[in-house]
Amino acid sequence: MPSYIDGSTAIVLGALDAGCDFFAGYPITPASPILMALMRDLPRSGGVAVQGEDEIASIGMCIGASLAGARAMTATSGPGISLYSENLGLAVMGEVPLVVIDVQRLGPATGGATTVAQGDVQFVRWGTSGGYPIIALAPSTIAECYTLTMRAFDLAERFRCPVFVLTDKDLNLTMGTADVGAFPPAEVRARAVEEAPDAMYRYEPSDETTPMVRYGTGRPVRFTGSTHDEHAFITKDPARVGALNRHLIDKIEEHRDEIEMVDADLQDGAATLVVSYGSTAAVMRTAVRRARAAGAPVSMATVHSLWPVPETALVEAMAGVERVVVAELNPGLYAREIERIAAGREVRRLTRIDGEMLAPEEFQEALA
Amino acid sequence: MTAVTITPLGSYRNERPYPFCPGCGHGPILDALDRALALRGAPADRVVVVSDIGCSGLSDQYFATSAFHGLHGRSITYATGIKLADPTLEVVVIMGDGGTGIGGAHLINAARRNVGITVLVMNNLNFGMTGGQHSTTTPEGAITSTTPGGNLERPLDICGTAAVNGAALAYRCTSFDDDLGERIAEAMAHPGFAVLDVWELCSAYYVRSNRFSRKGMEQTMEELGLRRGYAARRDVREFSAAYREAAAADAAGPVRPGDIPRTHRSGLDGRRTVVLAGAAGGRVLSAARAAARAAIASGLYAAQRDDYPVTVKTGHSVASLVVDPHPIDDVSARPDVVALLAPEGAARAARDAARLGPGGLLVAVPGLDPPPHAGRTVVLDTDAAGMRLAKADLALAATAAIAALESLFPLEALRDAVAGGPKGAERMVEVVGAGEAMAAAAGG
Ligand SMILES: Cc1ncc(C[n+]2csc(CCOP(=O)(O)OP(=O)(O)O)c2C)c(N)n1
Ligand code: SF4
């Protein structure tokens, strides 16, 4: 049966259905509704939600809770991601399952609190030192907010790493008609744990994710954000350090096929492929529908897994087209990734940075 | 003769030797922690030693317990998360005075919150690891690598700060104290947040640049009025226990969105986008919400994008409502109807009004000058309403009038939607009637 909800509510429902039992966050528009809903709902379902004294405390609490066995999530917007930066690196280095919702607003700095934008798409990828891979998903509808939040919890367990769900002000705060009971759920695997592990971390084979040991379950568990050996003791031994860092890369990069998600709506004979994500993708789908109704075949790819870049699916979608139009609300940030794999095809940037949503008509203009 | 067997307390240390400089106070403090853990007697896996950054941050590696080595100044936050997720764990934080400074906000808030963790500050009055720079606890006048002419800043009173902000226990002492292990064990046993400010020597830097010694340390404490002993030792409600108690009292379960059953029928043939442009306090957004529910109850799809300033009780309040017999993917369509309900909204929605096509409708309350546009204009005749409409009624009345004029959905559906609302339901049903009457007066 239909109900009337926004993307924030769908994210909260997805988190609860994924078994999220720990949340810490700090108020910020447009992410606050998630904080408020979980402060209300988590204690009622046996979990814990805290409003931290700042974003650093909030993500820190989530990391600690995750190691104590919780399914942890935090939610913020661009300014908060800035404050998460160092701890995101800690979660990468220490291999901590964690879901981070980034409800984008217009930046830089305070920018526009209630203004839609997609300026964090590269920021979440490169937002901590080192340049190691992260995973980021991007829903474009209310139902996808639900499903991809669940999926993020699953990937966080699968790869023992922070997973972003990148949304935006319009997606989170626009109300829509949704049949919540019919939202497709994602499988969320139980945490892989080991009873009597010989080591807390393992780097061989380099692409394998090591099962976790939870604090207080019979064996001391060590965790560290410094370069470490398999027992989480600090090391500078180049062989060990190299193996550790190789592992952080390979465990994700070698398994891109498990992460890649693109909704490809391709048409034979299309000269143009539109690539978009988030609420911009919804507008582009309207534009593509109109173009098709007017007799022009157009292909469309909505990217659901922004990082790692779903290259296989995107390269496939590009086959046969002459140009790719990348529509996004930033100076053309994801277009850089498309250019990288476009094999000489023309890549047109369709962008707005004035705080307004793109209009379907602007797609026609971009083609002219 | 009777044989006396002495069972030595077990050690929580591993076999790794400390890495600290000779004369460094860190080692004796860790020995005291080891003694405290032995007195407490928890299984090693259930003790989590959370270390910060600096020479002090190396500490966890010399214990056979569970451990967490995090970022500079943030150890209290990890410890808080661990304790909240599993209150049965014993969680001890070890941080330097450097970590205490950069993470000062966490110290203050942990004191207020009183999550049951114990913090040991290895307070050697400077940054050891990075080369003897001054920290927030460096005494005035002290020479450090960053205060070559003597420190001009006043040192932080760690215990006083924690105590005044509600910490269950705050205790100042030195690494030379014979009873340090007992005091740490006592702090760990005390419900709520506990901090021990343990003064000690950094033999590599602070001792050398200030000809500092154990005696000098005692003297400095005296001079600064930062005396040994308890700054706080009080009964508090430990946070994670209090949280779980409060949660157990509210077993309502998470809130699920309300279903909207189909109770009416709409003959709408295509998408309509209605912009309701009013002012804060005009109940504009809730009028749009009620209309959306009415539309959904009539078998339509509805979506709504709201626009208002961050200071929600002032300025414009604009809702763009889309109703459609088919699912709505995006709400970007050009408006079909623009309702100007207040000057603030009219200014904000001037652009939308200008985009109205020849089939468009502009609805305005009396007193607002409709801007030029390509569609039809209806100025609502409030005299025809049959009741005195307050400012807060206008949005709902106009919405009802628009629903009637544009045949969006039956007004019964809107009546049902507002009748199910939380407050003032009866009046709102009347207001829908007023809107219907105004639509009739406008020839709808
Ligand atoms: C965010 C950040 N800033 C700076 C540093 C560099 N740093 C390493 S240790 C340290 C100071 C440690 O001093 P203290 O906490 O007093 O510990 P000690 O070395 O004296 O035991 C600093 C500033 C860091 N690791 N992280
Ligand atoms: S530098 Fe100072 S704090 Fe670090 S080990 Fe040496 S004496 Fe101890």
mmCIF file of C-alpha atoms in Angstrom, chain B residues 2-252:
data_model
loop_
_atom_site.group_PDB
_atom_site.id
_atom_site.type_symbol
_atom_site.label_atom_id
_atom_site.label_comp_id
_atom_site.label_asym_id
_atom_site.label_seq_id
_atom_site.Cartn_x
_atom_site.Cartn_y
_atom_site.Cartn_z
ATOM 1 C CA THR B 2 52.407 -24.150 58.277
ATOM 2 C CA ALA B 3 53.265 -23.429 54.671
ATOM 3 C CA VAL B 4 52.018 -20.085 53.411
ATOM 4 C CA THR B 5 51.247 -19.919 49.719
ATOM 5 C CA ILE B 6 51.182 -16.521 48.152
ATOM 6 C CA THR B 7 49.296 -16.341 44.885
ATOM 7 C CA PRO B 8 50.797 -13.461 42.912
ATOM 8 C CA LEU B 9 48.283 -11.349 41.035
ATOM 9 C CA GLY B 10 48.362 -12.239 37.356
ATOM 10 C CA SER B 11 49.900 -9.800 34.937
ATOM 11 C CA TYR B 12 48.095 -8.247 31.988
ATOM 12 C CA ARG B 13 51.385 -7.303 30.356
ATOM 13 C CA ASN B 14 52.832 -9.230 27.465
ATOM 14 C CA GLU B 15 56.529 -9.993 27.167
ATOM 15 C CA ARG B 16 57.379 -6.945 25.057
ATOM 16 C CA PRO B 17 59.700 -4.463 26.799
ATOM 17 C CA TYR B 18 58.632 -0.806 27.023
ATOM 18 C CA PRO B 19 60.148 1.413 24.337
ATOM 19 C CA PHE B 20 60.302 4.579 26.438
ATOM 20 C CA CYS B 21 63.408 6.702 27.219
ATOM 21 C CA PRO B 22 65.164 5.970 30.515
ATOM 22 C CA GLY B 23 63.486 7.996 33.232
ATOM 23 C CA CYS B 24 60.237 8.429 31.263
ATOM 24 C CA GLY B 25 57.143 8.298 33.476
ATOM 25 C CA HIS B 26 55.097 6.275 31.005
ATOM 26 C CA GLY B 27 56.513 2.897 32.125
ATOM 27 C CA PRO B 28 55.665 3.284 35.831
ATOM 28 C CA ILE B 29 52.138 4.380 34.915
ATOM 29 C CA LEU B 30 51.684 1.290 32.745
ATOM 30 C CA ASP B 31 52.998 -0.861 35.586
ATOM 31 C CA ALA B 32 50.360 0.712 37.798
ATOM 32 C CA LEU B 33 47.683 0.020 35.197
ATOM 33 C CA ASP B 34 48.829 -3.581 35.080
ATOM 34 C CA ARG B 35 48.421 -3.768 38.845
ATOM 35 C CA ALA B 36 44.981 -2.172 38.595
ATOM 36 C CA LEU B 37 43.849 -4.670 35.969
ATOM 37 C CA ALA B 38 45.063 -7.502 38.155
ATOM 38 C CA LEU B 39 43.106 -6.086 41.092
ATOM 39 C CA ARG B 40 40.025 -5.873 38.889
ATOM 40 C CA GLY B 41 40.553 -9.384 37.566
ATOM 41 C CA ALA B 42 38.535 -9.151 34.341
ATOM 42 C CA PRO B 43 39.471 -11.616 31.569
ATOM 43 C CA ALA B 44 42.079 -10.028 29.283
ATOM 44 C CA ASP B 45 39.848 -10.165 26.205
ATOM 45 C CA ARG B 46 37.170 -8.173 28.032
ATOM 46 C CA VAL B 47 39.537 -5.329 28.852
ATOM 47 C CA VAL B 48 40.010 -2.837 26.036
ATOM 48 C CA VAL B 49 43.019 -0.536 26.353
ATOM 49 C CA VAL B 50 42.330 2.418 24.093
ATOM 50 C CA SER B 51 45.470 4.380 23.346
ATOM 51 C CA ASP B 52 45.844 7.818 21.822
ATOM 52 C CA ILE B 53 48.827 9.151 19.850
ATOM 53 C CA GLY B 54 52.319 10.036 20.963
ATOM 54 C CA CYS B 55 54.766 8.040 23.056
ATOM 55 C CA SER B 56 51.765 7.406 25.303
ATOM 56 C CA GLY B 57 49.976 6.057 22.227
ATOM 57 C CA LEU B 58 52.393 3.146 22.048
ATOM 58 C CA SER B 59 51.117 1.869 25.390
ATOM 59 C CA ASP B 60 48.502 -0.641 24.264
ATOM 60 C CA GLN B 61 51.187 -2.777 22.630
ATOM 61 C CA TYR B 62 52.596 -3.865 26.012
ATOM 62 C CA PHE B 63 49.371 -5.420 27.222
ATOM 63 C CA ALA B 64 47.937 -8.829 26.502
ATOM 64 C CA THR B 65 44.449 -7.352 26.558
ATOM 65 C CA SER B 66 42.174 -6.192 23.766
ATOM 66 C CA ALA B 67 43.351 -2.903 22.325
ATOM 67 C CA PHE B 68 42.407 0.043 20.180
ATOM 68 C CA HIS B 69 45.032 2.470 18.904
ATOM 69 C CA GLY B 70 43.255 5.345 17.194
ATOM 70 C CA LEU B 71 43.826 8.971 16.232
ATOM 71 C CA HIS B 72 45.363 11.901 18.095
ATOM 72 C CA GLY B 73 42.978 13.185 20.731
ATOM 73 C CA ARG B 74 40.060 10.968 19.761
ATOM 74 C CA SER B 75 40.585 7.985 22.037
ATOM 75 C CA ILE B 76 37.701 9.010 24.313
ATOM 76 C CA THR B 77 35.302 8.832 21.361
ATOM 77 C CA TYR B 78 36.291 5.263 20.431
ATOM 78 C CA ALA B 79 36.114 4.197 24.061
ATOM 79 C CA THR B 80 32.634 5.733 24.293
ATOM 80 C CA GLY B 81 31.454 3.801 21.226
ATOM 81 C CA ILE B 82 32.897 0.546 22.529
ATOM 82 C CA LYS B 83 31.305 0.972 25.962
ATOM 83 C CA LEU B 84 27.920 1.998 24.539
ATOM 84 C CA ALA B 85 27.859 -0.985 22.199
ATOM 85 C CA ASP B 86 28.956 -3.428 24.896
ATOM 86 C CA PRO B 87 28.659 -2.064 28.453
ATOM 87 C CA THR B 88 30.067 -5.292 29.893
ATOM 88 C CA LEU B 89 33.587 -4.469 28.621
ATOM 89 C CA GLU B 90 36.156 -2.715 30.842
ATOM 90 C CA VAL B 91 37.425 0.238 28.841
ATOM 91 C CA VAL B 92 40.530 2.221 29.789
ATOM 92 C CA VAL B 93 41.875 5.157 27.795
ATOM 93 C CA ILE B 94 45.538 6.144 27.864
ATOM 94 C CA MET B 95 46.320 9.554 26.445
ATOM 95 C CA GLY B 96 48.978 12.212 26.690
ATOM 96 C CA ASP B 97 48.486 15.835 27.618
ATOM 97 C CA GLY B 98 48.787 16.489 23.874
ATOM 98 C CA GLY B 99 45.799 14.248 23.155
ATOM 99 C CA THR B 100 43.889 15.861 26.011
ATOM 100 C CA GLY B 101 44.413 19.274 24.434
ATOM 101 C CA ILE B 102 43.452 18.468 20.845
ATOM 102 C CA GLY B 103 40.567 16.317 22.081
ATOM 103 C CA GLY B 104 39.471 18.753 24.781
ATOM 104 C CA ALA B 105 35.890 18.804 23.557
ATOM 105 C CA HIS B 106 35.687 15.048 24.046
ATOM 106 C CA LEU B 107 36.995 15.262 27.610
ATOM 107 C CA ILE B 108 34.420 17.873 28.564
ATOM 108 C CA ASN B 109 31.550 16.019 26.933
ATOM 109 C CA ALA B 110 32.581 12.634 28.279
ATOM 110 C CA ALA B 111 32.508 14.212 31.739
ATOM 111 C CA ARG B 112 28.987 15.510 31.113
ATOM 112 C CA ARG B 113 27.781 12.272 29.577
ATOM 113 C CA ASN B 114 29.314 9.959 32.160
ATOM 114 C CA VAL B 115 29.781 6.890 30.004
ATOM 115 C CA GLY B 116 31.620 4.392 32.219
ATOM 116 C CA ILE B 117 35.164 4.624 30.890
ATOM 117 C CA THR B 118 38.380 5.457 32.745
ATOM 118 C CA VAL B 119 40.909 7.891 31.262
ATOM 119 C CA LEU B 120 44.564 7.972 32.319
ATOM 120 C CA VAL B 121 46.267 11.167 31.219
ATOM 121 C CA MET B 122 50.031 10.678 31.012
ATOM 122 C CA ASN B 123 50.675 14.327 31.759
ATOM 123 C CA ASN B 124 54.336 15.112 31.108
ATOM 124 C CA LEU B 125 53.652 18.775 30.426
ATOM 125 C CA ASN B 126 54.789 18.652 26.797
ATOM 126 C CA PHE B 127 54.552 16.718 23.535
ATOM 127 C CA GLY B 128 57.099 13.931 23.829
ATOM 128 C CA MET B 129 56.954 12.177 20.523
ATOM 129 C CA THR B 130 57.070 15.230 18.282
ATOM 130 C CA GLY B 131 60.003 16.900 20.018
ATOM 131 C CA GLY B 132 59.079 18.612 23.259
ATOM 132 C CA GLN B 133 56.628 21.274 22.062
ATOM 133 C CA HIS B 134 54.394 22.976 24.620
ATOM 134 C CA SER B 135 50.985 21.456 25.304
ATOM 135 C CA THR B 136 47.824 22.755 26.947
ATOM 136 C CA THR B 137 49.201 21.680 30.334
ATOM 137 C CA THR B 138 52.643 23.290 30.052
ATOM 138 C CA PRO B 139 53.076 25.602 33.071
ATOM 139 C CA GLU B 140 53.496 29.313 32.536
ATOM 140 C CA GLY B 141 57.117 30.280 32.066
ATOM 141 C CA ALA B 142 58.243 26.802 31.053
ATOM 142 C CA ILE B 143 60.768 26.461 28.250
ATOM 143 C CA THR B 144 59.817 24.101 25.467
ATOM 144 C CA SER B 145 60.863 23.801 21.832
ATOM 145 C CA THR B 146 57.964 26.071 20.874
ATOM 146 C CA THR B 147 58.193 28.427 23.850
ATOM 147 C CA PRO B 148 61.890 29.291 23.797
ATOM 148 C CA GLY B 149 61.240 32.488 25.725
ATOM 149 C CA GLY B 150 58.989 30.823 28.274
ATOM 150 C CA ASN B 151 55.348 29.774 27.961
ATOM 151 C CA LEU B 152 52.864 32.650 28.150
ATOM 152 C CA GLU B 153 49.749 30.461 28.301
ATOM 153 C CA ARG B 154 48.005 29.298 31.415
ATOM 154 C CA PRO B 155 47.932 25.512 31.865
ATOM 155 C CA LEU B 156 44.683 23.555 31.606
ATOM 156 C CA ASP B 157 43.274 22.175 34.846
ATOM 157 C CA ILE B 158 42.254 18.741 33.596
ATOM 158 C CA CYS B 159 40.644 17.533 36.806
ATOM 159 C CA GLY B 160 38.914 20.827 37.507
ATOM 160 C CA THR B 161 37.484 20.870 33.986
ATOM 161 C CA ALA B 162 36.203 17.315 34.230
ATOM 162 C CA ALA B 163 34.873 17.874 37.745
ATOM 163 C CA VAL B 164 32.981 21.060 36.993
ATOM 164 C CA ASN B 165 31.359 19.350 34.024
ATOM 165 C CA GLY B 166 30.015 16.438 36.017
ATOM 166 C CA ALA B 167 32.614 13.669 35.845
ATOM 167 C CA ALA B 168 31.965 10.943 38.376
ATOM 168 C CA LEU B 169 35.611 10.882 39.385
ATOM 169 C CA ALA B 170 38.590 13.160 38.789
ATOM 170 C CA TYR B 171 41.869 12.535 40.567
ATOM 171 C CA ARG B 172 45.284 14.212 40.274
ATOM 172 C CA CYS B 173 48.404 12.268 41.183
ATOM 173 C CA THR B 174 51.907 11.461 39.952
ATOM 174 C CA SER B 175 53.642 8.501 38.376
ATOM 175 C CA PHE B 176 55.702 8.193 41.553
ATOM 176 C CA ASP B 177 52.737 7.371 43.779
ATOM 177 C CA ASP B 178 52.903 3.948 45.406
ATOM 178 C CA ASP B 179 49.130 3.598 45.422
ATOM 179 C CA LEU B 180 48.603 4.496 41.764
ATOM 180 C CA GLY B 181 47.488 0.959 40.843
ATOM 181 C CA GLU B 182 44.905 0.967 43.618
ATOM 182 C CA ARG B 183 43.634 4.400 42.605
ATOM 183 C CA ILE B 184 43.268 3.319 38.973
ATOM 184 C CA ALA B 185 41.418 0.162 40.020
ATOM 185 C CA GLU B 186 39.136 2.263 42.196
ATOM 186 C CA ALA B 187 38.442 4.654 39.316
ATOM 187 C CA MET B 188 37.598 1.738 37.055
ATOM 188 C CA ALA B 189 35.181 0.375 39.640
ATOM 189 C CA HIS B 190 33.462 3.737 40.059
ATOM 190 C CA PRO B 191 30.274 4.038 37.943
ATOM 191 C CA GLY B 192 30.466 6.805 35.331
ATOM 192 C CA PHE B 193 33.302 8.690 33.721
ATOM 193 C CA ALA B 194 36.620 8.758 35.572
ATOM 194 C CA VAL B 195 39.786 10.675 34.738
ATOM 195 C CA LEU B 196 43.186 10.470 36.407
ATOM 196 C CA ASP B 197 45.577 13.305 35.662
ATOM 197 C CA VAL B 198 48.891 11.588 36.264
ATOM 198 C CA TRP B 199 51.825 14.005 36.327
ATOM 199 C CA GLU B 200 55.113 12.538 35.190
ATOM 200 C CA LEU B 201 58.502 13.307 33.693
ATOM 201 C CA CYS B 202 59.490 13.471 30.036
ATOM 202 C CA SER B 203 63.165 12.826 30.528
ATOM 203 C CA ALA B 204 64.025 13.560 26.911
ATOM 204 C CA TYR B 205 62.523 17.047 26.717
ATOM 205 C CA TYR B 206 60.715 18.711 29.603
ATOM 206 C CA VAL B 207 63.212 17.573 32.209
ATOM 207 C CA ARG B 208 66.140 18.770 30.133
ATOM 208 C CA SER B 209 64.775 22.163 29.115
ATOM 209 C CA ASN B 210 63.471 23.031 32.552
ATOM 210 C CA ARG B 211 65.886 21.201 34.871
ATOM 211 C CA PHE B 212 62.755 19.501 36.035
ATOM 212 C CA SER B 213 62.589 16.718 38.607
ATOM 213 C CA ARG B 214 60.179 14.854 40.822
ATOM 214 C CA LYS B 215 60.626 17.525 43.446
ATOM 215 C CA GLY B 216 60.163 20.337 40.933
ATOM 216 C CA MET B 217 56.982 18.683 39.814
ATOM 217 C CA GLU B 218 55.538 18.588 43.322
ATOM 218 C CA GLN B 219 56.523 22.233 43.730
ATOM 219 C CA THR B 220 54.920 23.261 40.423
ATOM 220 C CA MET B 221 51.668 21.515 41.357
ATOM 221 C CA GLU B 222 51.660 23.431 44.609
ATOM 222 C CA GLU B 223 52.474 26.776 42.934
ATOM 223 C CA LEU B 224 49.757 26.352 40.319
ATOM 224 C CA GLY B 225 47.210 25.292 42.890
ATOM 225 C CA LEU B 226 46.749 22.034 40.994
ATOM 226 C CA ARG B 227 46.855 19.900 44.107
ATOM 227 C CA ARG B 228 46.912 16.148 44.318
ATOM 228 C CA GLY B 229 43.805 14.253 45.226
ATOM 229 C CA TYR B 230 40.175 14.093 44.222
ATOM 230 C CA ALA B 231 38.578 16.986 42.380
ATOM 231 C CA ALA B 232 35.418 14.884 42.095
ATOM 232 C CA ARG B 233 34.183 11.607 43.474
ATOM 233 C CA ARG B 234 30.440 11.413 43.265
ATOM 234 C CA ASP B 235 27.558 9.080 42.508
ATOM 235 C CA VAL B 236 26.216 9.464 39.005
ATOM 236 C CA ARG B 237 24.006 7.500 36.644
ATOM 237 C CA GLU B 238 26.313 5.723 34.246
ATOM 238 C CA PHE B 239 25.137 6.698 30.765
ATOM 239 C CA SER B 240 24.910 3.350 28.984
ATOM 240 C CA ALA B 241 22.953 1.836 31.874
ATOM 241 C CA ALA B 242 20.668 4.875 32.024
ATOM 242 C CA TYR B 243 20.200 4.721 28.258
ATOM 243 C CA ARG B 244 19.198 1.089 28.300
ATOM 244 C CA GLU B 245 16.856 1.657 31.205
ATOM 245 C CA ALA B 246 15.135 4.511 29.395
ATOM 246 C CA ALA B 247 14.943 2.481 26.195
ATOM 247 C CA ALA B 248 13.400 -0.501 27.999
ATOM 248 C CA ALA B 249 10.631 1.774 29.271
ATOM 249 C CA ASP B 250 9.634 2.662 25.699
ATOM 250 C CA ALA B 251 8.901 -0.511 23.789
ATOM 251 C CA ALA B 252 6.865 1.187 21.079
#
